[in-house]
């Protein structure tokens, strides 16, 4: 059995986890900085890295304790996110991981944050068993920084089918929520405001849906601009777009538009490439409307769908531990005794 301690500090969550054989999550601790960033309405990089410094030791200690690991040397490897993300934030996790690897002599596995999101779907959680090893697997990564459709032909084998041409879906949720003053972070705020709201008052575009030149690409900046134009139009008509009922109705239509494009393009790609499983991951995969809509769509197509348990949707370290296990498998852990790991703010998956 391979016990991996994983560390994740790419953005605004300080996280540590212990994962066995890439699937069994023994602990998954996350110290969120949401309250720190709320007053800025977004993640403030300087504040984020300082908060990671303050939290990291405790979070790692808690993850080890919860997993019943007495000494770091009892583990088999250390894994850490080395990109993409905020350089100053990544550095805190990478330096902590290097220190532990150096002191214990354990291998150090650098993990791409996006690969972590992908492998959040392989972790077994209560009532949410992980994905199987049947390929091809079609993956939709949908987070605050990325919106990508990726085809996996095997573990660690990725082909980028399409991506956002501008903003990520989560970024659009955050910007639209700010515009409508619905709260921070935007995704959960829009979801909450939109609950039970009828979709008959406003109509927003479904960008790039049924566009053959961009069949598997996305565009969310246009949708955000459409919301902005709608609010200006309402203001001209003497209607306050930020009044709670109006903001909720706009938010609900925005969510419906965002979700429809995500689900339809994923379904199209899954059929085109004969996917045997579909995985949706990243912070936006916590969205209830997306989960319900995707479940219905893929049940109709008869393709098994995986969406992680909520705790594994937004940034966490269990997904990094899962990814690290599958990443080291071909060569084995002995290939990872190199402490020269650096951070990469923009590290692509493929
Ligand atoms: O994966 P993640 O935690 O960090 C990145 O790697 O970017 O994703 C954060 C993003 C944010 O944009 C947040 O608004 C969005 O995920 N998000 C949601 C929900 N929960 C988080 N978007 C829609 N609905 C949600 N329930
Ligand atoms: Zn993420």
Coordinates of C-alpha atoms and ligand atoms in Angstrom, one line a residue:
X1 CA 0.0 0.0 0.0
X2 CA 1.2 3.5 -0.9
X3 CA 0.5 6.2 1.6
X4 CA 1.0 9.7 0.2
X5 CA 0.9 13.0 2.1
X6 CA -0.3 15.6 -0.3
X7 CA 0.0 19.4 0.0
X8 CA -2.0 22.0 -2.0
X9 CA -1.5 25.8 -1.7
X10 CA -2.0 27.0 -5.3
X11 CA -4.7 29.6 -4.5
X12 CA -6.6 30.5 -1.4
X13 CA -6.9 27.1 0.4
X14 CA -4.2 25.7 2.5
X15 CA -4.7 21.9 2.3
X16 CA -3.1 18.7 3.3
X17 CA -4.4 15.1 3.0
X18 CA -3.2 11.5 3.3
X19 CA -4.4 9.2 0.5
X20 CA -3.8 5.4 0.1
X21 CA -3.2 3.9 -3.3
X22 CA -4.8 7.0 -5.0
X23 CA -8.3 6.1 -3.9
X24 CA -8.7 5.8 -0.1
X25 CA -8.8 9.2 1.6
X26 CA -7.6 8.9 5.2
X27 CA -7.7 12.6 5.9
X28 CA -8.5 15.8 3.9
X29 CA -7.9 19.1 5.8
X30 CA -8.6 22.5 4.2
X31 CA -8.0 25.9 5.8
X32 CA -10.0 28.3 3.7
X33 CA -9.1 31.9 3.4
X34 CA -12.5 33.0 2.0
X35 CA -13.1 35.3 4.9
X36 CA -9.7 37.0 4.4
X37 CA -10.4 37.7 0.8
X38 CA -14.1 38.6 1.1
X39 CA -13.3 42.3 1.8
X40 CA -11.3 42.5 -1.5
X41 CA -14.0 40.7 -3.5
X42 CA -11.4 38.3 -4.8
X43 CA -8.1 36.6 -4.0
X44 CA -5.4 39.0 -3.0
X45 CA -2.1 37.2 -3.8
X46 CA 0.0 38.8 -1.1
X47 CA -2.5 38.1 1.6
X48 CA -2.9 34.5 0.3
X49 CA 0.7 33.6 0.6
X50 CA 1.0 35.1 4.1
X51 CA -2.1 33.1 5.2
X52 CA -0.5 29.9 3.7
X53 CA 2.6 30.5 5.8
X54 CA 0.5 30.9 8.9
X55 CA -1.7 27.9 8.3
X56 CA 0.5 25.2 6.7
X57 CA 2.1 23.6 9.6
X58 CA -1.1 23.1 11.5
X59 CA -3.0 21.8 8.5
X60 CA -0.3 19.2 7.8
X61 CA -0.2 18.2 11.4
X62 CA -4.0 17.8 11.5
X63 CA -3.9 15.7 8.2
X64 CA -1.3 13.4 9.7
X65 CA -3.1 13.0 13.0
X66 CA -6.5 12.3 11.5
X67 CA -4.9 9.7 9.2
X68 CA -3.2 8.1 12.2
X69 CA 0.3 8.7 10.9
X70 CA 2.7 9.1 13.8
X71 CA 5.8 10.0 11.8
X72 CA 6.3 11.5 8.3
X73 CA 8.9 8.7 7.7
X74 CA 6.0 6.1 8.0
X75 CA 4.6 7.4 4.8
X76 CA 5.7 6.4 1.3
X77 CA 5.9 9.8 -0.5
X78 CA 5.1 13.5 -0.3
X79 CA 3.2 15.1 -3.1
X80 CA 2.7 18.8 -3.8
X81 CA 1.0 21.1 -6.3
X82 CA 3.7 22.9 -8.3
X83 CA 1.4 24.8 -10.7
X84 CA -0.6 26.4 -12.1
X85 CA -1.5 28.9 -9.5
X86 CA -0.3 32.0 -7.7
X87 CA 3.5 31.8 -7.5
X88 CA 3.8 33.1 -4.0
X89 CA 1.1 30.7 -2.8
X90 CA 2.6 27.7 -4.6
X91 CA 6.0 28.4 -3.1
X92 CA 4.7 27.9 0.5
X93 CA 3.4 24.4 -0.3
X94 CA 6.4 23.4 -2.4
X95 CA 8.9 24.6 0.3
X96 CA 7.0 22.8 3.1
X97 CA 7.0 19.6 1.0
X98 CA 10.6 19.9 0.1
X99 CA 11.5 20.3 3.8
X100 CA 9.5 17.2 4.8
X101 CA 11.0 15.2 1.9
X102 CA 14.5 16.3 2.8
X103 CA 14.1 15.5 6.5
X104 CA 12.5 12.2 5.9
X105 CA 14.2 11.0 2.8
X106 CA 10.9 10.3 1.2
X107 CA 10.3 10.8 -2.6
X108 CA 8.7 14.1 -3.6
X109 CA 6.1 14.0 -6.4
X110 CA 5.2 17.4 -8.1
X111 CA 1.6 17.4 -9.2
X112 CA -0.2 19.7 -11.7
X113 CA -3.2 21.3 -10.0
X114 CA -5.4 20.5 -13.0
X115 CA -4.4 16.8 -12.9
X116 CA -5.4 17.0 -9.3
X117 CA -8.9 18.1 -10.2
X118 CA -9.1 15.3 -12.8
X119 CA -8.1 12.7 -10.2
X120 CA -10.6 14.0 -7.6
X121 CA -12.8 11.7 -9.6
X122 CA -10.8 8.6 -8.8
X123 CA -11.0 9.0 -5.0
X124 CA -13.5 6.8 -3.3
X125 CA -15.8 8.8 -1.0
X126 CA -18.9 7.6 0.9
X127 CA -21.8 7.2 -1.5
X128 CA -19.5 8.4 -4.3
X129 CA -17.3 5.7 -5.6
X130 CA -14.3 6.7 -7.8
X131 CA -14.0 6.3 -11.6
X132 CA -12.9 3.0 -12.9
X133 CA -10.0 2.3 -15.2
X134 CA -12.1 2.1 -18.4
X135 CA -10.9 4.5 -21.0
X136 CA -11.4 6.7 -23.0
X137 CA -12.6 9.1 -20.3
X138 CA -13.9 12.5 -21.2
X139 CA -13.1 15.1 -18.6
X140 CA -14.6 18.5 -18.1
X141 CA -12.4 20.7 -15.9
X142 CA -14.4 23.7 -14.8
X143 CA -12.9 25.9 -12.1
X144 CA -12.1 29.5 -11.3
X145 CA -9.1 29.5 -13.6
X146 CA -9.9 26.8 -16.2
X147 CA -12.6 25.5 -18.5
X148 CA -11.3 22.6 -20.5
X149 CA -12.5 19.4 -22.2
X150 CA -9.9 16.8 -22.1
X151 CA -9.9 13.2 -23.5
X152 CA -8.0 10.6 -21.4
X153 CA -6.8 7.5 -23.3
X154 CA -5.2 6.1 -20.1
X155 CA -3.9 7.3 -16.8
X156 CA -1.9 10.5 -17.3
X157 CA -2.6 10.5 -21.0
X158 CA -4.4 13.7 -22.0
X159 CA -5.6 15.3 -25.2
X160 CA -7.0 18.8 -25.0
X161 CA -10.2 18.9 -27.1
X162 CA -11.2 22.5 -26.3
X163 CA -11.0 25.2 -23.8
X164 CA -12.4 28.6 -23.0
X165 CA -11.3 31.3 -25.4
X166 CA -11.5 34.0 -22.7
X167 CA -12.8 33.7 -19.1
X168 CA -13.2 30.5 -17.1
X169 CA -16.7 29.5 -16.1
X170 CA -16.0 30.0 -12.4
X171 CA -14.5 33.4 -13.1
X172 CA -17.7 34.4 -14.9
X173 CA -19.8 33.2 -11.9
X174 CA -17.6 35.4 -9.7
X175 CA -17.7 38.4 -11.9
X176 CA -21.5 38.2 -12.5
X177 CA -22.1 37.8 -8.7
X178 CA -20.0 40.9 -8.1
X179 CA -21.9 42.8 -10.8
X180 CA -25.2 41.9 -9.2
X181 CA -23.9 42.3 -5.7
X182 CA -24.9 38.8 -4.8
X183 CA -21.9 37.9 -2.6
X184 CA -18.5 36.3 -2.6
X185 CA -17.4 33.7 -3.8
X186 CA -19.7 34.1 -6.7
X187 CA -20.5 30.5 -7.6
X188 CA -22.1 29.5 -4.4
X189 CA -23.7 33.0 -4.1
X190 CA -25.4 32.7 -7.5
X191 CA -26.5 29.1 -6.8
X192 CA -28.2 30.2 -3.6
X193 CA -29.9 33.2 -5.1
X194 CA -31.1 31.2 -8.0
X195 CA -32.7 28.4 -6.0
X196 CA -36.3 28.0 -6.9
X197 CA -36.3 31.1 -9.2
X198 CA -38.3 30.7 -12.4
X199 CA -36.4 31.2 -15.7
X200 CA -39.1 33.2 -17.5
X201 CA -38.1 36.8 -16.9
X202 CA -34.8 37.2 -18.8
X203 CA -33.0 35.5 -21.6
X204 CA -29.2 35.3 -22.1
X205 CA -27.1 33.8 -24.9
X206 CA -25.5 30.3 -24.9
X207 CA -22.1 31.3 -26.3
X208 CA -20.5 29.0 -28.9
X209 CA -23.3 26.4 -28.5
X210 CA -23.8 24.8 -32.0
X211 CA -20.8 26.7 -33.4
X212 CA -19.0 24.2 -35.6
X213 CA -15.8 26.3 -35.7
X214 CA -15.6 26.1 -31.9
X215 CA -17.4 22.9 -31.2
X216 CA -15.5 22.0 -28.0
X217 CA -14.4 25.5 -27.0
X218 CA -16.2 27.8 -24.6
X219 CA -16.6 31.6 -24.1
X220 CA -17.7 33.1 -20.9
X221 CA -16.6 36.7 -21.3
X222 CA -19.5 37.4 -23.8
X223 CA -22.0 35.9 -21.3
X224 CA -20.7 38.2 -18.6
X225 CA -20.9 41.2 -21.0
X226 CA -24.5 40.2 -21.9
X227 CA -25.3 40.3 -18.2
X228 CA -23.7 43.8 -18.0
X229 CA -25.7 45.0 -21.0
X230 CA -28.9 43.6 -19.4
X231 CA -28.3 45.4 -16.2
X232 CA -27.7 48.7 -18.1
X233 CA -30.9 48.2 -20.1
X234 CA -32.9 47.6 -16.9
X235 CA -31.4 50.7 -15.4
X236 CA -32.5 52.8 -18.4
X237 CA -36.0 51.4 -17.9
X238 CA -35.8 52.5 -14.2
X239 CA -35.5 49.0 -12.8
X240 CA -32.8 48.3 -10.3
X241 CA -30.9 45.2 -11.4
X242 CA -29.4 44.7 -8.0
X243 CA -32.8 44.6 -6.2
X244 CA -32.8 41.1 -4.7
X245 CA -35.6 39.6 -6.8
X246 CA -34.2 41.0 -10.1
X247 CA -30.6 40.0 -9.3
X248 CA -31.8 36.5 -8.4
X249 CA -33.7 36.2 -11.7
X250 CA -30.7 37.4 -13.7
X251 CA -28.4 35.1 -11.7
X252 CA -30.7 32.1 -12.3
X253 CA -30.7 32.8 -16.1
X254 CA -26.9 33.2 -16.1
X255 CA -26.5 29.9 -14.3
X256 CA -28.8 28.1 -16.7
X257 CA -26.9 29.5 -19.7
X258 CA -23.5 28.6 -18.2
X259 CA -24.7 25.1 -17.2
X260 CA -26.4 24.4 -20.5
X261 CA -23.2 25.1 -22.6
X262 CA -21.1 23.0 -20.2
X263 CA -23.4 20.0 -20.3
X264 CA -24.2 20.1 -24.0
X265 CA -20.6 20.4 -25.1
X266 CA -19.5 17.7 -22.8
X267 CA -22.2 15.4 -24.0
X268 CA -21.3 16.2 -27.7
X269 CA -17.6 15.4 -27.0
X270 CA -18.4 12.2 -25.1
X271 CA -20.5 10.9 -28.0
X272 CA -18.0 12.0 -30.6
X273 CA -15.1 10.2 -28.9
X274 CA -16.9 7.2 -27.6
X275 CA -16.2 8.0 -24.0
X276 CA -16.8 5.0 -21.6
X277 CA -16.9 7.4 -18.6
X278 CA -17.4 11.1 -18.2
X279 CA -15.8 13.1 -15.3
X280 CA -16.7 16.6 -14.3
X281 CA -14.4 18.3 -11.8
X282 CA -13.2 21.7 -10.5
X283 CA -14.9 24.2 -8.2
X284 CA -17.9 24.8 -10.5
X285 CA -18.7 21.0 -10.4
X286 CA -20.0 21.8 -6.9
X287 CA -22.9 23.6 -8.6
X288 CA -26.2 21.8 -8.0
X289 CA -27.8 22.9 -11.3
X290 CA -24.8 21.6 -13.2
X291 CA -24.8 18.3 -11.2
X292 CA -28.6 17.7 -11.8
X293 CA -28.5 18.7 -15.4
X294 CA -25.4 16.5 -16.1
X295 CA -26.8 13.5 -14.3
X296 CA -30.0 13.7 -16.4
X297 CA -28.1 14.2 -19.7
X298 CA -25.6 11.3 -19.2
X299 CA -28.2 8.9 -17.8
X300 CA -30.1 9.6 -21.0
X301 CA -27.0 8.8 -23.0
X302 CA -26.2 5.7 -20.9
X303 CA -22.7 6.9 -20.2
X304 CA -21.4 6.6 -16.6
X305 CA -20.9 10.1 -15.0
X306 CA -18.6 10.9 -12.1
X307 CA -18.8 14.2 -10.2
X308 CA -16.7 14.3 -7.0
X309 CA -18.2 14.6 -3.5
X310 CA -18.5 18.3 -2.6
X311 CA -15.4 18.2 -0.4
X312 CA -13.3 17.2 -3.5
X313 CA -14.8 19.8 -6.0
X314 CA -13.2 22.9 -4.7
X315 CA -9.4 23.0 -4.0
X316 CA -8.2 20.3 -1.7
X317 CA -5.2 18.1 -1.2
X318 CA -6.9 14.6 -1.4
X319 CA -7.1 15.1 -5.2
X320 CA -3.4 15.9 -5.3
X321 CA -2.6 12.7 -3.4
X322 CA -4.8 10.7 -5.8
X323 CA -3.1 12.3 -8.9
X324 CA 0.4 11.7 -7.4
X325 CA -0.3 8.0 -7.0
X326 CA -1.4 7.4 -10.6
X327 CA 1.4 9.7 -11.9
X328 CA 4.2 7.8 -10.2
X329 CA 2.9 4.3 -11.2
X330 CA 4.6 3.8 -14.5
X331 CA 8.1 4.5 -13.2
X332 CA 7.7 3.8 -9.5
X333 CA 8.4 6.0 -6.5
X334 CA 12.2 5.6 -6.8
X335 CA 12.2 8.0 -9.8
X336 CA 11.1 10.9 -7.5
X337 CA 14.1 11.5 -5.3
X338 CA 14.7 14.9 -6.8
X339 CA 14.2 18.0 -4.5
X340 CA 14.7 20.4 -7.4
X341 CA 11.0 21.1 -7.8
X342 CA 10.1 24.6 -8.8
X343 CA 6.8 26.4 -9.1
X344 CA 5.1 27.2 -12.4
X345 CA 2.4 29.8 -12.3
X346 CA 1.0 28.8 -15.7
X347 CA 1.5 25.0 -16.1
X348 CA -0.7 23.4 -18.8
X349 CA -2.1 19.9 -18.3
X350 CA -1.1 18.8 -21.8
Ligands
LIG1 O1 -11.3 24.6 -8.2 P1 -11.5 25.9 -7.5 O2 -11.7 25.8 -6.0 O3 -10.2 26.8 -7.7 C1 -9.6 26.9 -8.9 O4 -8.8 26.0 -9.2 O5 -9.9 27.9 -9.6 O6 -12.7 26.7 -8.1 C2 -13.1 27.9 -7.6 C3 -14.3 28.4 -8.5 C4 -14.7 29.8 -8.2 O7 -14.8 30.6 -9.3 C5 -16.1 29.6 -7.5 O8 -17.0 30.6 -7.7 C6 -16.5 28.3 -8.3 O9 -15.4 27.5 -8.4 N1 -17.6 27.6 -7.5 C7 -18.8 27.5 -7.9 C8 -19.5 26.8 -6.9 N2 -18.7 26.5 -5.9 C9 -17.5 27.0 -6.3 N3 -19.4 27.8 -9.1 C10 -20.7 27.6 -9.2 N4 -21.5 27.0 -8.3 C11 -20.9 26.5 -7.1 N5 -21.7 26.0 -6.2
LIG2 ZN1 -8.6 24.4 -8.4

